[in-house]
Amino acid sequence: VLFQLTQLRQASDEAIRDRLVELSNNKITNKSSEVKEACSEIKQLQQKLKLQEENHNKLIRGLRLEMQAKDQEISDLKEQVQEWHQAANQYKTELNSAKKSVSDLIAQREQTAKKHSQELSDLNLKHEQELYIIKKL
């Protein structure tokens, strides 16, 4: 936008210079009317340039506001993603804790099963010994 403004200003300046050179090179008897005409052209070009600068400034302000809105949107999205990461980490922690609890319960069940198996084995041996003793009698 600034580049376009600079080009427009340069083109306007060149047109003005060209017109002034043309007026000075032409040895016209009625210079006053041509000078008035040239001044009028210059004023028109200046007004046109001023309007274009104002339009460009409005566009720049609009773009800045749009950029600010996009920056805020990006910031909000980053915050939301961070919250999701925190929630995911919390779920992972809870899942790992639940897995450990399940593993502990499985280990406890296996330990209890071994203990009961040993007790059952001991009882069977005791009964076999008692049966043997009873048969001997």
PDB file of C-alpha atoms in Angstrom:
ATOM      1  CA  VAL A   1       0.000   0.000   0.000  1.00  0.00           C
ATOM      2  CA  LEU A   2       2.804   2.402   0.900  1.00  0.00           C
ATOM      3  CA  PHE A   3       4.620   1.394  -2.269  1.00  0.00           C
ATOM      4  CA  GLN A   4       1.497   2.171  -4.292  1.00  0.00           C
ATOM      5  CA  LEU A   5       1.171   5.544  -2.566  1.00  0.00           C
ATOM      6  CA  THR A   6       4.799   6.320  -3.335  1.00  0.00           C
ATOM      7  CA  GLN A   7       4.328   5.354  -6.974  1.00  0.00           C
ATOM      8  CA  LEU A   8       1.177   7.433  -7.214  1.00  0.00           C
ATOM      9  CA  ARG A   9       2.927  10.422  -5.647  1.00  0.00           C
ATOM     10  CA  GLN A  10       5.889  10.022  -8.023  1.00  0.00           C
ATOM     11  CA  ALA A  11       3.562   9.768 -11.008  1.00  0.00           C
ATOM     12  CA  SER A  12       1.699  12.856  -9.836  1.00  0.00           C
ATOM     13  CA  ASP A  13       4.962  14.750  -9.304  1.00  0.00           C
ATOM     14  CA  GLU A  14       6.202  13.699 -12.743  1.00  0.00           C
ATOM     15  CA  ALA A  15       2.954  14.775 -14.367  1.00  0.00           C
ATOM     16  CA  ILE A  16       3.185  18.120 -12.620  1.00  0.00           C
ATOM     17  CA  ARG A  17       6.839  18.563 -13.632  1.00  0.00           C
ATOM     18  CA  ASP A  18       6.074  17.527 -17.209  1.00  0.00           C
ATOM     19  CA  ARG A  19       3.219  19.975 -17.381  1.00  0.00           C
ATOM     20  CA  LEU A  20       5.327  22.794 -15.925  1.00  0.00           C
ATOM     21  CA  VAL A  21       8.183  22.041 -18.317  1.00  0.00           C
ATOM     22  CA  GLU A  22       5.721  21.985 -21.198  1.00  0.00           C
ATOM     23  CA  LEU A  23       4.295  25.311 -20.142  1.00  0.00           C
ATOM     24  CA  SER A  24       7.690  26.910 -19.769  1.00  0.00           C
ATOM     25  CA  ASN A  25       8.968  25.486 -23.069  1.00  0.00           C
ATOM     26  CA  ASN A  26       5.953  26.589 -25.027  1.00  0.00           C
ATOM     27  CA  LYS A  27       6.174  30.268 -25.538  1.00  0.00           C
ATOM     28  CA  ILE A  28       2.497  30.882 -25.446  1.00  0.00           C
ATOM     29  CA  THR A  29       1.257  34.412 -25.292  1.00  0.00           C
ATOM     30  CA  ASN A  30      -1.576  33.649 -22.994  1.00  0.00           C
ATOM     31  CA  LYS A  31       0.512  32.165 -20.169  1.00  0.00           C
ATOM     32  CA  SER A  32      -1.789  33.289 -17.443  1.00  0.00           C
ATOM     33  CA  SER A  33      -4.713  31.117 -18.596  1.00  0.00           C
ATOM     34  CA  GLU A  34      -2.409  28.120 -19.000  1.00  0.00           C
ATOM     35  CA  VAL A  35      -0.911  28.697 -15.573  1.00  0.00           C
ATOM     36  CA  LYS A  36      -4.410  28.826 -14.124  1.00  0.00           C
ATOM     37  CA  GLU A  37      -5.236  25.623 -15.977  1.00  0.00           C
ATOM     38  CA  ALA A  38      -2.041  23.996 -14.746  1.00  0.00           C
ATOM     39  CA  CYS A  39      -2.800  25.106 -11.182  1.00  0.00           C
ATOM     40  CA  SER A  40      -6.258  23.647 -11.521  1.00  0.00           C
ATOM     41  CA  GLU A  41      -4.774  20.373 -12.773  1.00  0.00           C
ATOM     42  CA  ILE A  42      -2.291  20.378  -9.919  1.00  0.00           C
ATOM     43  CA  LYS A  43      -5.070  20.929  -7.384  1.00  0.00           C
ATOM     44  CA  GLN A  44      -7.103  18.130  -8.939  1.00  0.00           C
ATOM     45  CA  LEU A  45      -4.117  15.786  -8.807  1.00  0.00           C
ATOM     46  CA  GLN A  46      -3.432  16.790  -5.211  1.00  0.00           C
ATOM     47  CA  GLN A  47      -7.060  16.152  -4.251  1.00  0.00           C
ATOM     48  CA  LYS A  48      -6.998  12.816  -6.039  1.00  0.00           C
ATOM     49  CA  LEU A  49      -3.768  11.892  -4.253  1.00  0.00           C
ATOM     50  CA  LYS A  50      -5.194  13.009  -0.902  1.00  0.00           C
ATOM     51  CA  LEU A  51      -8.328  10.881  -1.418  1.00  0.00           C
ATOM     52  CA  GLN A  52      -6.226   7.878  -2.387  1.00  0.00           C
ATOM     53  CA  GLU A  53      -3.997   8.349   0.665  1.00  0.00           C
ATOM     54  CA  GLU A  54      -7.088   8.527   2.895  1.00  0.00           C
ATOM     55  CA  ASN A  55      -8.465   5.358   1.294  1.00  0.00           C
ATOM     56  CA  HIS A  56      -5.138   3.603   1.764  1.00  0.00           C
ATOM     57  CA  ASN A  57      -4.995   4.727   5.393  1.00  0.00           C
ATOM     58  CA  LYS A  58      -8.510   3.367   5.949  1.00  0.00           C
ATOM     59  CA  LEU A  59      -7.468   0.080   4.375  1.00  0.00           C
ATOM     60  CA  ILE A  60      -4.354  -0.072   6.543  1.00  0.00           C
ATOM     61  CA  ARG A  61      -6.420   0.586   9.685  1.00  0.00           C
ATOM     62  CA  GLY A  62      -8.868  -2.116   8.647  1.00  0.00           C
ATOM     63  CA  LEU A  63      -6.043  -4.564   8.027  1.00  0.00           C
ATOM     64  CA  ARG A  64      -4.506  -3.767  11.404  1.00  0.00           C
ATOM     65  CA  LEU A  65      -7.816  -4.375  13.150  1.00  0.00           C
ATOM     66  CA  GLU A  66      -8.245  -7.626  11.257  1.00  0.00           C
ATOM     67  CA  MET A  67      -4.700  -8.680  12.213  1.00  0.00           C
ATOM     68  CA  GLN A  68      -5.409  -7.886  15.869  1.00  0.00           C
ATOM     69  CA  ALA A  69      -8.577  -9.970  15.721  1.00  0.00           C
ATOM     70  CA  LYS A  70      -6.663 -12.864  14.126  1.00  0.00           C
ATOM     71  CA  ASP A  71      -3.906 -12.548  16.741  1.00  0.00           C
ATOM     72  CA  GLN A  72      -6.530 -12.738  19.496  1.00  0.00           C
ATOM     73  CA  GLU A  73      -8.134 -15.733  17.808  1.00  0.00           C
ATOM     74  CA  ILE A  74      -4.735 -17.467  17.607  1.00  0.00           C
ATOM     75  CA  SER A  75      -4.078 -16.668  21.256  1.00  0.00           C
ATOM     76  CA  ASP A  76      -7.471 -18.092  22.244  1.00  0.00           C
ATOM     77  CA  LEU A  77      -6.822 -21.247  20.221  1.00  0.00           C
ATOM     78  CA  LYS A  78      -3.376 -21.671  21.805  1.00  0.00           C
ATOM     79  CA  GLU A  79      -4.961 -21.348  25.244  1.00  0.00           C
ATOM     80  CA  GLN A  80      -7.610 -23.926  24.334  1.00  0.00           C
ATOM     81  CA  VAL A  81      -4.952 -26.336  23.039  1.00  0.00           C
ATOM     82  CA  GLN A  82      -2.979 -25.864  26.261  1.00  0.00           C
ATOM     83  CA  GLU A  83      -6.114 -26.685  28.284  1.00  0.00           C
ATOM     84  CA  TRP A  84      -6.637 -29.805  26.170  1.00  0.00           C
ATOM     85  CA  HIS A  85      -3.026 -30.855  26.764  1.00  0.00           C
ATOM     86  CA  GLN A  86      -3.477 -30.378  30.505  1.00  0.00           C
ATOM     87  CA  ALA A  87      -6.693 -32.416  30.452  1.00  0.00           C
ATOM     88  CA  ALA A  88      -4.993 -35.127  28.378  1.00  0.00           C
ATOM     89  CA  ASN A  89      -2.081 -35.240  30.846  1.00  0.00           C
ATOM     90  CA  GLN A  90      -4.534 -35.507  33.729  1.00  0.00           C
ATOM     91  CA  TYR A  91      -6.366 -38.356  31.976  1.00  0.00           C
ATOM     92  CA  LYS A  92      -3.046 -40.100  31.322  1.00  0.00           C
ATOM     93  CA  THR A  93      -2.144 -39.786  35.000  1.00  0.00           C
ATOM     94  CA  GLU A  94      -5.530 -41.162  36.047  1.00  0.00           C
ATOM     95  CA  LEU A  95      -5.248 -43.971  33.489  1.00  0.00           C
ATOM     96  CA  ASN A  96      -1.755 -44.904  34.713  1.00  0.00           C
ATOM     97  CA  SER A  97      -3.021 -44.839  38.293  1.00  0.00           C
ATOM     98  CA  ALA A  98      -5.945 -47.099  37.335  1.00  0.00           C
ATOM     99  CA  LYS A  99      -3.583 -49.470  35.480  1.00  0.00           C
ATOM    100  CA  LYS A 100      -1.383 -49.662  38.581  1.00  0.00           C
ATOM    101  CA  SER A 101      -4.413 -50.365  40.774  1.00  0.00           C
ATOM    102  CA  VAL A 102      -5.510 -53.123  38.402  1.00  0.00           C
ATOM    103  CA  SER A 103      -1.970 -54.551  38.342  1.00  0.00           C
ATOM    104  CA  ASP A 104      -1.838 -54.443  42.147  1.00  0.00           C
ATOM    105  CA  LEU A 105      -5.215 -56.201  42.397  1.00  0.00           C
ATOM    106  CA  ILE A 106      -4.116 -58.867  39.904  1.00  0.00           C
ATOM    107  CA  ALA A 107      -0.886 -59.418  41.852  1.00  0.00           C
ATOM    108  CA  GLN A 108      -2.831 -59.593  45.114  1.00  0.00           C
ATOM    109  CA  ARG A 109      -5.300 -62.079  43.577  1.00  0.00           C
ATOM    110  CA  GLU A 110      -2.426 -64.222  42.292  1.00  0.00           C
ATOM    111  CA  GLN A 111      -0.756 -64.109  45.709  1.00  0.00           C
ATOM    112  CA  THR A 112      -4.019 -65.090  47.390  1.00  0.00           C
ATOM    113  CA  ALA A 113      -4.531 -67.890  44.859  1.00  0.00           C
ATOM    114  CA  LYS A 114      -1.003 -69.208  45.556  1.00  0.00           C
ATOM    115  CA  LYS A 115      -1.640 -69.034  49.292  1.00  0.00           C
ATOM    116  CA  HIS A 116      -4.959 -70.880  48.967  1.00  0.00           C
ATOM    117  CA  SER A 117      -3.365 -73.407  46.647  1.00  0.00           C
ATOM    118  CA  GLN A 118      -0.603 -74.033  49.195  1.00  0.00           C
ATOM    119  CA  GLU A 119      -3.131 -74.301  52.039  1.00  0.00           C
ATOM    120  CA  LEU A 120      -5.206 -76.733  49.969  1.00  0.00           C
ATOM    121  CA  SER A 121      -2.112 -78.739  49.165  1.00  0.00           C
ATOM    122  CA  ASP A 122      -1.168 -78.814  52.855  1.00  0.00           C
ATOM    123  CA  LEU A 123      -4.691 -79.956  53.806  1.00  0.00           C
ATOM    124  CA  ASN A 124      -4.621 -82.695  51.160  1.00  0.00           C
ATOM    125  CA  LEU A 125      -1.290 -83.911  52.474  1.00  0.00           C
ATOM    126  CA  LYS A 126      -2.602 -83.855  56.039  1.00  0.00           C
ATOM    127  CA  HIS A 127      -5.725 -85.818  55.013  1.00  0.00           C
ATOM    128  CA  GLU A 128      -3.636 -88.336  53.139  1.00  0.00           C
ATOM    129  CA  GLN A 129      -1.462 -88.781  56.220  1.00  0.00           C
ATOM    130  CA  GLU A 130      -4.531 -89.184  58.419  1.00  0.00           C
ATOM    131  CA  LEU A 131      -6.001 -91.709  55.980  1.00  0.00           C
ATOM    132  CA  TYR A 132      -2.749 -93.606  55.979  1.00  0.00           C
ATOM    133  CA  ILE A 133      -2.704 -93.654  59.759  1.00  0.00           C
ATOM    134  CA  ILE A 134      -6.340 -94.794  59.881  1.00  0.00           C
ATOM    135  CA  LYS A 135      -5.651 -97.584  57.363  1.00  0.00           C
ATOM    136  CA  LYS A 136      -2.707 -98.757  59.439  1.00  0.00           C
ATOM    137  CA  LEU A 137      -4.833 -99.019  62.501  1.00  0.00           C
TER     138      LEU A 137
END
